[in-house]
C-alpha atoms as a PDB file:
ATOM      1  CA  UNK A   1     -28.174   4.384 -56.500  1.00  0.00           C
ATOM      2  CA  UNK A   2     -30.054   5.902 -53.587  1.00  0.00           C
ATOM      3  CA  UNK A   3     -28.385   3.746 -50.911  1.00  0.00           C
ATOM      4  CA  UNK A   4     -24.738   4.667 -51.698  1.00  0.00           C
ATOM      5  CA  UNK A   5     -25.611   8.374 -51.623  1.00  0.00           C
ATOM      6  CA  UNK A   6     -27.435   7.958 -48.321  1.00  0.00           C
ATOM      7  CA  UNK A   7     -24.492   6.139 -46.793  1.00  0.00           C
ATOM      8  CA  UNK A   8     -22.110   8.839 -48.029  1.00  0.00           C
ATOM      9  CA  UNK A   9     -24.244  11.593 -46.520  1.00  0.00           C
ATOM     10  CA  UNK A  10     -24.457   9.669 -43.245  1.00  0.00           C
ATOM     11  CA  UNK A  11     -20.665   9.283 -43.140  1.00  0.00           C
ATOM     12  CA  UNK A  12     -20.166  13.019 -43.774  1.00  0.00           C
ATOM     13  CA  UNK A  13     -22.605  14.024 -41.036  1.00  0.00           C
ATOM     14  CA  UNK A  14     -21.090  11.506 -38.594  1.00  0.00           C
ATOM     15  CA  UNK A  15     -17.555  12.797 -39.136  1.00  0.00           C
ATOM     16  CA  UNK A  16     -16.079  14.260 -35.958  1.00  0.00           C
ATOM     17  CA  UNK A  17     -15.386  17.965 -35.684  1.00  0.00           C
ATOM     18  CA  UNK A  18     -11.866  19.349 -35.774  1.00  0.00           C
ATOM     19  CA  UNK A  19     -10.063  21.289 -33.037  1.00  0.00           C
ATOM     20  CA  UNK A  20      -7.191  23.678 -33.501  1.00  0.00           C
ATOM     21  CA  UNK A  21      -4.957  25.964 -31.429  1.00  0.00           C
ATOM     22  CA  UNK A  22      -5.456  29.690 -31.413  1.00  0.00           C
ATOM     23  CA  UNK A  23      -2.779  32.235 -30.459  1.00  0.00           C
ATOM     24  CA  UNK A  24      -0.158  29.914 -28.958  1.00  0.00           C
ATOM     25  CA  UNK A  25       2.461  32.053 -27.240  1.00  0.00           C
ATOM     26  CA  UNK A  26       5.363  31.691 -24.828  1.00  0.00           C
ATOM     27  CA  UNK A  27       6.870  34.141 -22.344  1.00  0.00           C
ATOM     28  CA  UNK A  28      10.328  33.820 -20.768  1.00  0.00           C
ATOM     29  CA  UNK A  29      10.986  35.729 -17.537  1.00  0.00           C
ATOM     30  CA  UNK A  30      13.788  35.820 -15.001  1.00  0.00           C
ATOM     31  CA  UNK A  31      13.671  34.962 -11.291  1.00  0.00           C
ATOM     32  CA  UNK A  32      12.423  38.472 -10.414  1.00  0.00           C
ATOM     33  CA  UNK A  33       9.498  38.199 -12.820  1.00  0.00           C
ATOM     34  CA  UNK A  34      10.927  40.588 -15.411  1.00  0.00           C
ATOM     35  CA  UNK A  35       9.897  39.603 -18.910  1.00  0.00           C
ATOM     36  CA  UNK A  36      12.866  38.736 -21.106  1.00  0.00           C
ATOM     37  CA  UNK A  37      11.059  37.813 -24.327  1.00  0.00           C
ATOM     38  CA  UNK A  38       7.510  37.103 -25.419  1.00  0.00           C
ATOM     39  CA  UNK A  39       6.499  35.980 -28.872  1.00  0.00           C
ATOM     40  CA  UNK A  40       4.433  33.373 -30.711  1.00  0.00           C
ATOM     41  CA  UNK A  41       5.823  29.878 -30.554  1.00  0.00           C
ATOM     42  CA  UNK A  42       9.130  29.555 -32.347  1.00  0.00           C
ATOM     43  CA  UNK A  43      11.981  27.105 -32.301  1.00  0.00           C
ATOM     44  CA  UNK A  44      14.218  26.743 -30.446  1.00  0.00           C
ATOM     45  CA  UNK A  45      13.425  28.347 -27.086  1.00  0.00           C
ATOM     46  CA  UNK A  46      16.383  28.604 -24.724  1.00  0.00           C
ATOM     47  CA  UNK A  47      15.764  28.686 -20.988  1.00  0.00           C
ATOM     48  CA  UNK A  48      18.345  29.504 -18.315  1.00  0.00           C
ATOM     49  CA  UNK A  49      18.731  27.848 -14.903  1.00  0.00           C
ATOM     50  CA  UNK A  50      16.880  30.674 -13.090  1.00  0.00           C
ATOM     51  CA  UNK A  51      14.348  31.528 -15.776  1.00  0.00           C
ATOM     52  CA  UNK A  52      10.653  30.745 -16.044  1.00  0.00           C
ATOM     53  CA  UNK A  53       8.637  29.668 -19.084  1.00  0.00           C
ATOM     54  CA  UNK A  54       4.932  30.416 -19.496  1.00  0.00           C
ATOM     55  CA  UNK A  55       2.930  28.940 -22.376  1.00  0.00           C
ATOM     56  CA  UNK A  56      -0.562  30.188 -23.231  1.00  0.00           C
ATOM     57  CA  UNK A  57      -2.967  28.982 -25.910  1.00  0.00           C
ATOM     58  CA  UNK A  58      -6.652  28.509 -26.654  1.00  0.00           C
ATOM     59  CA  UNK A  59      -8.382  25.402 -27.994  1.00  0.00           C
ATOM     60  CA  UNK A  60     -11.121  26.335 -30.491  1.00  0.00           C
ATOM     61  CA  UNK A  61     -13.403  24.683 -32.990  1.00  0.00           C
ATOM     62  CA  UNK A  62     -11.816  24.997 -36.418  1.00  0.00           C
ATOM     63  CA  UNK A  63     -15.091  25.959 -38.117  1.00  0.00           C
ATOM     64  CA  UNK A  64     -16.691  28.527 -35.828  1.00  0.00           C
ATOM     65  CA  UNK A  65     -13.592  29.311 -33.678  1.00  0.00           C
ATOM     66  CA  UNK A  66     -15.555  28.891 -30.478  1.00  0.00           C
ATOM     67  CA  UNK A  67     -13.647  27.837 -27.386  1.00  0.00           C
ATOM     68  CA  UNK A  68     -13.620  24.095 -26.594  1.00  0.00           C
ATOM     69  CA  UNK A  69     -12.813  22.586 -23.215  1.00  0.00           C
ATOM     70  CA  UNK A  70     -11.105  19.272 -24.041  1.00  0.00           C
ATOM     71  CA  UNK A  71     -11.585  16.247 -21.887  1.00  0.00           C
ATOM     72  CA  UNK A  72      -7.820  15.618 -21.733  1.00  0.00           C
ATOM     73  CA  UNK A  73      -4.923  17.965 -22.452  1.00  0.00           C
ATOM     74  CA  UNK A  74      -1.265  17.059 -21.930  1.00  0.00           C
ATOM     75  CA  UNK A  75       2.042  18.764 -22.621  1.00  0.00           C
ATOM     76  CA  UNK A  76       4.883  16.416 -23.586  1.00  0.00           C
ATOM     77  CA  UNK A  77       8.634  16.916 -23.237  1.00  0.00           C
ATOM     78  CA  UNK A  78      10.571  14.409 -25.344  1.00  0.00           C
ATOM     79  CA  UNK A  79      14.310  13.851 -25.752  1.00  0.00           C
ATOM     80  CA  UNK A  80      14.864  12.154 -29.100  1.00  0.00           C
ATOM     81  CA  UNK A  81      18.486  11.242 -28.292  1.00  0.00           C
ATOM     82  CA  UNK A  82      17.712   9.237 -25.147  1.00  0.00           C
ATOM     83  CA  UNK A  83      14.045   8.350 -25.626  1.00  0.00           C
ATOM     84  CA  UNK A  84      13.176   9.887 -22.249  1.00  0.00           C
ATOM     85  CA  UNK A  85       9.913  11.777 -21.963  1.00  0.00           C
ATOM     86  CA  UNK A  86       7.812  13.628 -19.435  1.00  0.00           C
ATOM     87  CA  UNK A  87       4.073  14.258 -19.669  1.00  0.00           C
ATOM     88  CA  UNK A  88       2.089  16.716 -17.574  1.00  0.00           C
ATOM     89  CA  UNK A  89      -1.686  17.411 -17.678  1.00  0.00           C
ATOM     90  CA  UNK A  90      -2.781  20.983 -18.458  1.00  0.00           C
ATOM     91  CA  UNK A  91      -5.939  22.583 -17.072  1.00  0.00           C
ATOM     92  CA  UNK A  92      -8.186  24.183 -19.707  1.00  0.00           C
ATOM     93  CA  UNK A  93     -11.032  26.609 -18.885  1.00  0.00           C
ATOM     94  CA  UNK A  94     -14.558  26.159 -20.322  1.00  0.00           C
ATOM     95  CA  UNK A  95     -13.660  28.833 -22.839  1.00  0.00           C
ATOM     96  CA  UNK A  96     -10.756  26.743 -24.119  1.00  0.00           C
ATOM     97  CA  UNK A  97      -7.983  28.926 -22.649  1.00  0.00           C
ATOM     98  CA  UNK A  98      -5.000  27.289 -20.954  1.00  0.00           C
ATOM     99  CA  UNK A  99      -1.774  28.338 -19.268  1.00  0.00           C
ATOM    100  CA  UNK A 100       1.290  26.287 -18.384  1.00  0.00           C
ATOM    101  CA  UNK A 101       4.233  27.408 -16.198  1.00  0.00           C
ATOM    102  CA  UNK A 102       7.706  25.881 -15.975  1.00  0.00           C
ATOM    103  CA  UNK A 103      10.030  27.127 -13.239  1.00  0.00           C
ATOM    104  CA  UNK A 104      13.615  25.905 -13.612  1.00  0.00           C
ATOM    105  CA  UNK A 105      14.676  27.188 -10.194  1.00  0.00           C
ATOM    106  CA  UNK A 106      12.706  24.188  -8.876  1.00  0.00           C
ATOM    107  CA  UNK A 107      12.763  21.641 -11.727  1.00  0.00           C
ATOM    108  CA  UNK A 108       9.584  19.524 -11.672  1.00  0.00           C
ATOM    109  CA  UNK A 109       9.787  15.758 -11.399  1.00  0.00           C
ATOM    110  CA  UNK A 110       7.999  15.158 -14.704  1.00  0.00           C
ATOM    111  CA  UNK A 111      10.809  16.869 -16.636  1.00  0.00           C
ATOM    112  CA  UNK A 112      13.086  14.210 -18.194  1.00  0.00           C
ATOM    113  CA  UNK A 113      16.865  14.339 -17.684  1.00  0.00           C
ATOM    114  CA  UNK A 114      18.323  16.803 -20.171  1.00  0.00           C
ATOM    115  CA  UNK A 115      21.408  16.475 -22.333  1.00  0.00           C
ATOM    116  CA  UNK A 116      22.977  18.657 -25.017  1.00  0.00           C
ATOM    117  CA  UNK A 117      20.035  17.894 -27.311  1.00  0.00           C
ATOM    118  CA  UNK A 118      16.854  20.045 -27.045  1.00  0.00           C
ATOM    119  CA  UNK A 119      13.550  18.699 -25.786  1.00  0.00           C
ATOM    120  CA  UNK A 120      10.677  18.563 -28.241  1.00  0.00           C
ATOM    121  CA  UNK A 121       7.616  20.207 -26.661  1.00  0.00           C
ATOM    122  CA  UNK A 122       4.194  19.204 -27.995  1.00  0.00           C
ATOM    123  CA  UNK A 123       0.533  19.252 -26.992  1.00  0.00           C
ATOM    124  CA  UNK A 124      -1.723  16.186 -26.985  1.00  0.00           C
ATOM    125  CA  UNK A 125      -5.450  16.991 -26.840  1.00  0.00           C
ATOM    126  CA  UNK A 126      -8.420  14.634 -26.864  1.00  0.00           C
ATOM    127  CA  UNK A 127     -12.154  14.985 -26.270  1.00  0.00           C
ATOM    128  CA  UNK A 128     -15.383  13.305 -27.443  1.00  0.00           C
ATOM    129  CA  UNK A 129     -16.984  14.505 -30.710  1.00  0.00           C
ATOM    130  CA  UNK A 130     -13.617  15.874 -31.915  1.00  0.00           C
ATOM    131  CA  UNK A 131     -10.672  14.353 -33.678  1.00  0.00           C
ATOM    132  CA  UNK A 132      -7.605  14.033 -31.435  1.00  0.00           C
ATOM    133  CA  UNK A 133      -5.037  16.771 -31.858  1.00  0.00           C
ATOM    134  CA  UNK A 134      -1.248  16.612 -31.550  1.00  0.00           C
ATOM    135  CA  UNK A 135       0.684  19.854 -32.113  1.00  0.00           C
ATOM    136  CA  UNK A 136       4.454  20.320 -32.103  1.00  0.00           C
ATOM    137  CA  UNK A 137       5.126  23.646 -30.358  1.00  0.00           C
ATOM    138  CA  UNK A 138       8.883  24.192 -30.284  1.00  0.00           C
ATOM    139  CA  UNK A 139      12.274  22.773 -29.274  1.00  0.00           C
ATOM    140  CA  UNK A 140      13.263  23.666 -25.722  1.00  0.00           C
ATOM    141  CA  UNK A 141      16.941  24.047 -24.837  1.00  0.00           C
ATOM    142  CA  UNK A 142      17.582  23.522 -21.117  1.00  0.00           C
ATOM    143  CA  UNK A 143      20.751  23.390 -19.009  1.00  0.00           C
ATOM    144  CA  UNK A 144      22.288  19.950 -18.826  1.00  0.00           C
ATOM    145  CA  UNK A 145      21.007  17.872 -15.900  1.00  0.00           C
ATOM    146  CA  UNK A 146      23.320  17.101 -13.017  1.00  0.00           C
ATOM    147  CA  UNK A 147      24.198  13.413 -12.586  1.00  0.00           C
ATOM    148  CA  UNK A 148      21.987  11.589 -10.150  1.00  0.00           C
ATOM    149  CA  UNK A 149      23.492  11.178  -6.666  1.00  0.00           C
ATOM    150  CA  UNK A 150      24.919   7.754  -5.923  1.00  0.00           C
ATOM    151  CA  UNK A 151      22.859   5.856  -3.381  1.00  0.00           C
ATOM    152  CA  UNK A 152      24.936   4.311  -0.576  1.00  0.00           C
ATOM    153  CA  UNK A 153      23.398   0.897  -1.296  1.00  0.00           C
ATOM    154  CA  UNK A 154      23.865   1.077  -5.050  1.00  0.00           C
ATOM    155  CA  UNK A 155      26.742  -1.412  -5.037  1.00  0.00           C
ATOM    156  CA  UNK A 156      24.446  -4.039  -3.534  1.00  0.00           C
ATOM    157  CA  UNK A 157      22.315  -4.082  -6.697  1.00  0.00           C
ATOM    158  CA  UNK A 158      25.235  -4.642  -9.074  1.00  0.00           C
ATOM    159  CA  UNK A 159      26.469  -8.103 -10.101  1.00  0.00           C
ATOM    160  CA  UNK A 160      28.671  -9.550  -7.408  1.00  0.00           C
ATOM    161  CA  UNK A 161      31.727 -11.782  -7.957  1.00  0.00           C
ATOM    162  CA  UNK A 162      30.936 -15.457  -8.271  1.00  0.00           C
ATOM    163  CA  UNK A 163      31.252 -17.388  -5.045  1.00  0.00           C
ATOM    164  CA  UNK A 164      33.764 -20.205  -5.341  1.00  0.00           C
ATOM    165  CA  UNK A 165      33.525 -22.866  -2.657  1.00  0.00           C
ATOM    166  CA  UNK A 166      36.630 -24.725  -1.508  1.00  0.00           C
ATOM    167  CA  UNK A 167      35.730 -28.157  -0.217  1.00  0.00           C
ATOM    168  CA  UNK A 168      37.930 -30.108   2.170  1.00  0.00           C
ATOM    169  CA  UNK A 169      39.547 -33.168   0.524  1.00  0.00           C
ATOM    170  CA  UNK A 170      38.111 -36.535   1.430  1.00  0.00           C
ATOM    171  CA  UNK A 171      39.484 -38.073   4.578  1.00  0.00           C
ATOM    172  CA  UNK A 172      41.875 -40.935   3.936  1.00  0.00           C
ATOM    173  CA  UNK A 173      40.641 -44.219   5.421  1.00  0.00           C
ATOM    174  CA  UNK A 174      43.384 -46.477   6.912  1.00  0.00           C
ATOM    175  CA  UNK A 175      43.933 -50.000   5.668  1.00  0.00           C
ATOM    176  CA  UNK A 176      41.147 -52.446   6.629  1.00  0.00           C
ATOM    177  CA  UNK A 177      43.612 -55.004   8.035  1.00  0.00           C
ATOM    178  CA  UNK A 178      45.162 -52.414  10.334  1.00  0.00           C
ATOM    179  CA  UNK A 179      41.710 -51.312  11.456  1.00  0.00           C
ATOM    180  CA  UNK A 180      40.689 -54.890  12.296  1.00  0.00           C
ATOM    181  CA  UNK A 181      43.926 -55.496  14.235  1.00  0.00           C
ATOM    182  CA  UNK A 182      43.502 -52.445  16.428  1.00  0.00           C
ATOM    183  CA  UNK A 183      39.785 -53.135  16.890  1.00  0.00           C
ATOM    184  CA  UNK A 184      40.701 -56.622  18.133  1.00  0.00           C
ATOM    185  CA  UNK A 185      43.285 -55.145  20.520  1.00  0.00           C
ATOM    186  CA  UNK A 186      40.629 -52.725  21.884  1.00  0.00           C
ATOM    187  CA  UNK A 187      38.062 -55.548  22.388  1.00  0.00           C
ATOM    188  CA  UNK A 188      40.429 -58.187  23.717  1.00  0.00           C
ATOM    189  CA  UNK A 189      40.291 -57.052  27.380  1.00  0.00           C
ATOM    190  CA  UNK A 190      36.515 -57.443  27.349  1.00  0.00           C
ATOM    191  CA  UNK A 191      36.698 -61.020  26.122  1.00  0.00           C
ATOM    192  CA  UNK A 192      39.329 -61.781  28.789  1.00  0.00           C
ATOM    193  CA  UNK A 193      37.140 -60.184  31.441  1.00  0.00           C
ATOM    194  CA  UNK A 194      34.080 -62.215  30.419  1.00  0.00           C
ATOM    195  CA  UNK A 195      36.120 -65.424  30.376  1.00  0.00           C
ATOM    196  CA  UNK A 196      37.486 -64.862  33.875  1.00  0.00           C
ATOM    197  CA  UNK A 197      34.098 -63.765  35.211  1.00  0.00           C
ATOM    198  CA  UNK A 198      32.536 -67.023  33.978  1.00  0.00           C
ATOM    199  CA  UNK A 199      35.063 -68.882  36.114  1.00  0.00           C
ATOM    200  CA  UNK A 200      34.546 -66.971  39.400  1.00  0.00           C
ATOM    201  CA  UNK A 201      30.946 -65.691  39.250  1.00  0.00           C
ATOM    202  CA  UNK A 202      28.277 -67.786  41.019  1.00  0.00           C
ATOM    203  CA  UNK A 203      25.929 -69.588  38.692  1.00  0.00           C
ATOM    204  CA  UNK A 204      22.241 -68.931  38.921  1.00  0.00           C
ATOM    205  CA  UNK A 205      20.629 -72.282  39.621  1.00  0.00           C
ATOM    206  CA  UNK A 206      16.952 -72.789  38.862  1.00  0.00           C
ATOM    207  CA  UNK A 207      16.738 -69.563  36.804  1.00  0.00           C
ATOM    208  CA  UNK A 208      14.411 -71.182  34.270  1.00  0.00           C
ATOM    209  CA  UNK A 209      12.298 -73.116  36.773  1.00  0.00           C
ATOM    210  CA  UNK A 210       8.479 -72.683  36.505  1.00  0.00           C
ATOM    211  CA  UNK A 211       8.379 -70.677  39.739  1.00  0.00           C
ATOM    212  CA  UNK A 212      11.153 -68.166  38.814  1.00  0.00           C
ATOM    213  CA  UNK A 213      10.792 -67.834  35.019  1.00  0.00           C
ATOM    214  CA  UNK A 214       7.526 -65.759  35.196  1.00  0.00           C
ATOM    215  CA  UNK A 215       9.283 -63.158  37.364  1.00  0.00           C
ATOM    216  CA  UNK A 216      12.235 -62.955  34.927  1.00  0.00           C
ATOM    217  CA  UNK A 217       9.751 -62.616  32.015  1.00  0.00           C
ATOM    218  CA  UNK A 218       7.884 -59.770  33.770  1.00  0.00           C
ATOM    219  CA  UNK A 219      11.170 -57.888  34.272  1.00  0.00           C
ATOM    220  CA  UNK A 220      11.976 -58.366  30.561  1.00  0.00           C
ATOM    221  CA  UNK A 221       8.477 -57.101  29.713  1.00  0.00           C
ATOM    222  CA  UNK A 222       9.266 -53.891  31.612  1.00  0.00           C
ATOM    223  CA  UNK A 223      12.418 -53.403  29.538  1.00  0.00           C
ATOM    224  CA  UNK A 224      10.430 -54.020  26.335  1.00  0.00           C
ATOM    225  CA  UNK A 225       7.783 -51.505  27.463  1.00  0.00           C
ATOM    226  CA  UNK A 226      10.426 -48.810  27.958  1.00  0.00           C
ATOM    227  CA  UNK A 227      11.886 -49.548  24.512  1.00  0.00           C
ATOM    228  CA  UNK A 228       8.440 -49.340  22.911  1.00  0.00           C
ATOM    229  CA  UNK A 229       7.773 -46.046  24.718  1.00  0.00           C
ATOM    230  CA  UNK A 230      10.956 -44.601  23.228  1.00  0.00           C
ATOM    231  CA  UNK A 231       9.813 -45.672  19.743  1.00  0.00           C
ATOM    232  CA  UNK A 232       6.096 -44.913  19.539  1.00  0.00           C
ATOM    233  CA  UNK A 233       4.069 -45.074  22.794  1.00  0.00           C
ATOM    234  CA  UNK A 234       2.673 -42.130  24.711  1.00  0.00           C
ATOM    235  CA  UNK A 235       3.231 -41.488  28.389  1.00  0.00           C
ATOM    236  CA  UNK A 236      -0.367 -42.367  29.286  1.00  0.00           C
ATOM    237  CA  UNK A 237      -0.095 -45.715  27.543  1.00  0.00           C
ATOM    238  CA  UNK A 238       3.155 -46.470  29.369  1.00  0.00           C
ATOM    239  CA  UNK A 239       1.557 -45.723  32.750  1.00  0.00           C
ATOM    240  CA  UNK A 240      -1.415 -47.967  31.936  1.00  0.00           C
ATOM    241  CA  UNK A 241       0.640 -50.917  30.732  1.00  0.00           C
ATOM    242  CA  UNK A 242       3.234 -50.375  33.476  1.00  0.00           C
ATOM    243  CA  UNK A 243       0.600 -50.579  36.220  1.00  0.00           C
ATOM    244  CA  UNK A 244      -0.662 -53.900  34.832  1.00  0.00           C
ATOM    245  CA  UNK A 245       2.874 -55.285  34.580  1.00  0.00           C
ATOM    246  CA  UNK A 246       3.608 -54.014  38.093  1.00  0.00           C
ATOM    247  CA  UNK A 247       0.801 -56.073  39.568  1.00  0.00           C
ATOM    248  CA  UNK A 248       1.970 -59.152  37.670  1.00  0.00           C
ATOM    249  CA  UNK A 249       5.587 -58.570  38.724  1.00  0.00           C
ATOM    250  CA  UNK A 250       4.592 -58.317  42.401  1.00  0.00           C
ATOM    251  CA  UNK A 251       2.823 -61.700  42.390  1.00  0.00           C
ATOM    252  CA  UNK A 252       5.490 -63.455  40.292  1.00  0.00           C
ATOM    253  CA  UNK A 253       8.216 -61.983  42.475  1.00  0.00           C
ATOM    254  CA  UNK A 254       6.582 -63.256  45.670  1.00  0.00           C
ATOM    255  CA  UNK A 255       6.230 -66.682  44.097  1.00  0.00           C
ATOM    256  CA  UNK A 256       9.911 -66.694  43.026  1.00  0.00           C
ATOM    257  CA  UNK A 257      11.106 -65.603  46.502  1.00  0.00           C
ATOM    258  CA  UNK A 258       8.911 -68.230  48.184  1.00  0.00           C
ATOM    259  CA  UNK A 259      10.328 -71.022  46.018  1.00  0.00           C
ATOM    260  CA  UNK A 260      13.930 -69.910  46.703  1.00  0.00           C
ATOM    261  CA  UNK A 261      13.250 -69.735  50.452  1.00  0.00           C
ATOM    262  CA  UNK A 262      11.701 -73.214  50.382  1.00  0.00           C
ATOM    263  CA  UNK A 263      14.774 -74.667  48.697  1.00  0.00           C
ATOM    264  CA  UNK A 264      17.072 -73.105  51.299  1.00  0.00           C
ATOM    265  CA  UNK A 265      15.119 -74.566  54.236  1.00  0.00           C
ATOM    266  CA  UNK A 266      15.261 -78.057  52.796  1.00  0.00           C
END
């Protein structure tokens, strides 16, 4: 029986204290500073385009009514019709007193866009050792907001028409027989030329003799080296292999020329 009572007493003593608002009041003045109306918070409060709103209140402990400086205090403007809201921190003195000013001649950025519906103004207060506090102050009627100016690049961020590509129709291929006939006509002069050249050109005698064939092979090796360089070799490798082939070509060439000269003197 003792333990439940002890736990109950511990829970009561550990319960956080309660804050409350004392003397909340609003004052509406015109652009010259002349006071138009001042009274405790009521609803709704109507504010003109050139008028100013001042809200004053004090945060106190509910039991001893001593001033409390909350850790965080915010004033919230909420439009129930659009769901837009604006929240602004409020500075509170160590004695718990606070003041908030709203000047409609220069509308602040935290104020949400206004419509024909009033904004619900409330306070949200939080601090350690106290229960959080949310107080609905009043409904604020403001002039309707002007529409936002249209940005010159706004159209870029809207959906664009779908791009439809027009592809060129496939090229018609002529008949294969016609293609072969005209290809034969184009190649015929070359075959005629080769046939006539074989009849009039001098024949190379002794081209594959042991004294001339090494020179012909060295010249073919040069052609193969250039082809390999185009495929994968580096310039340094080509110069190295080319110098070796050059020496071989010089000796094989002298041997081939000597054998041809010997045959002519016989």
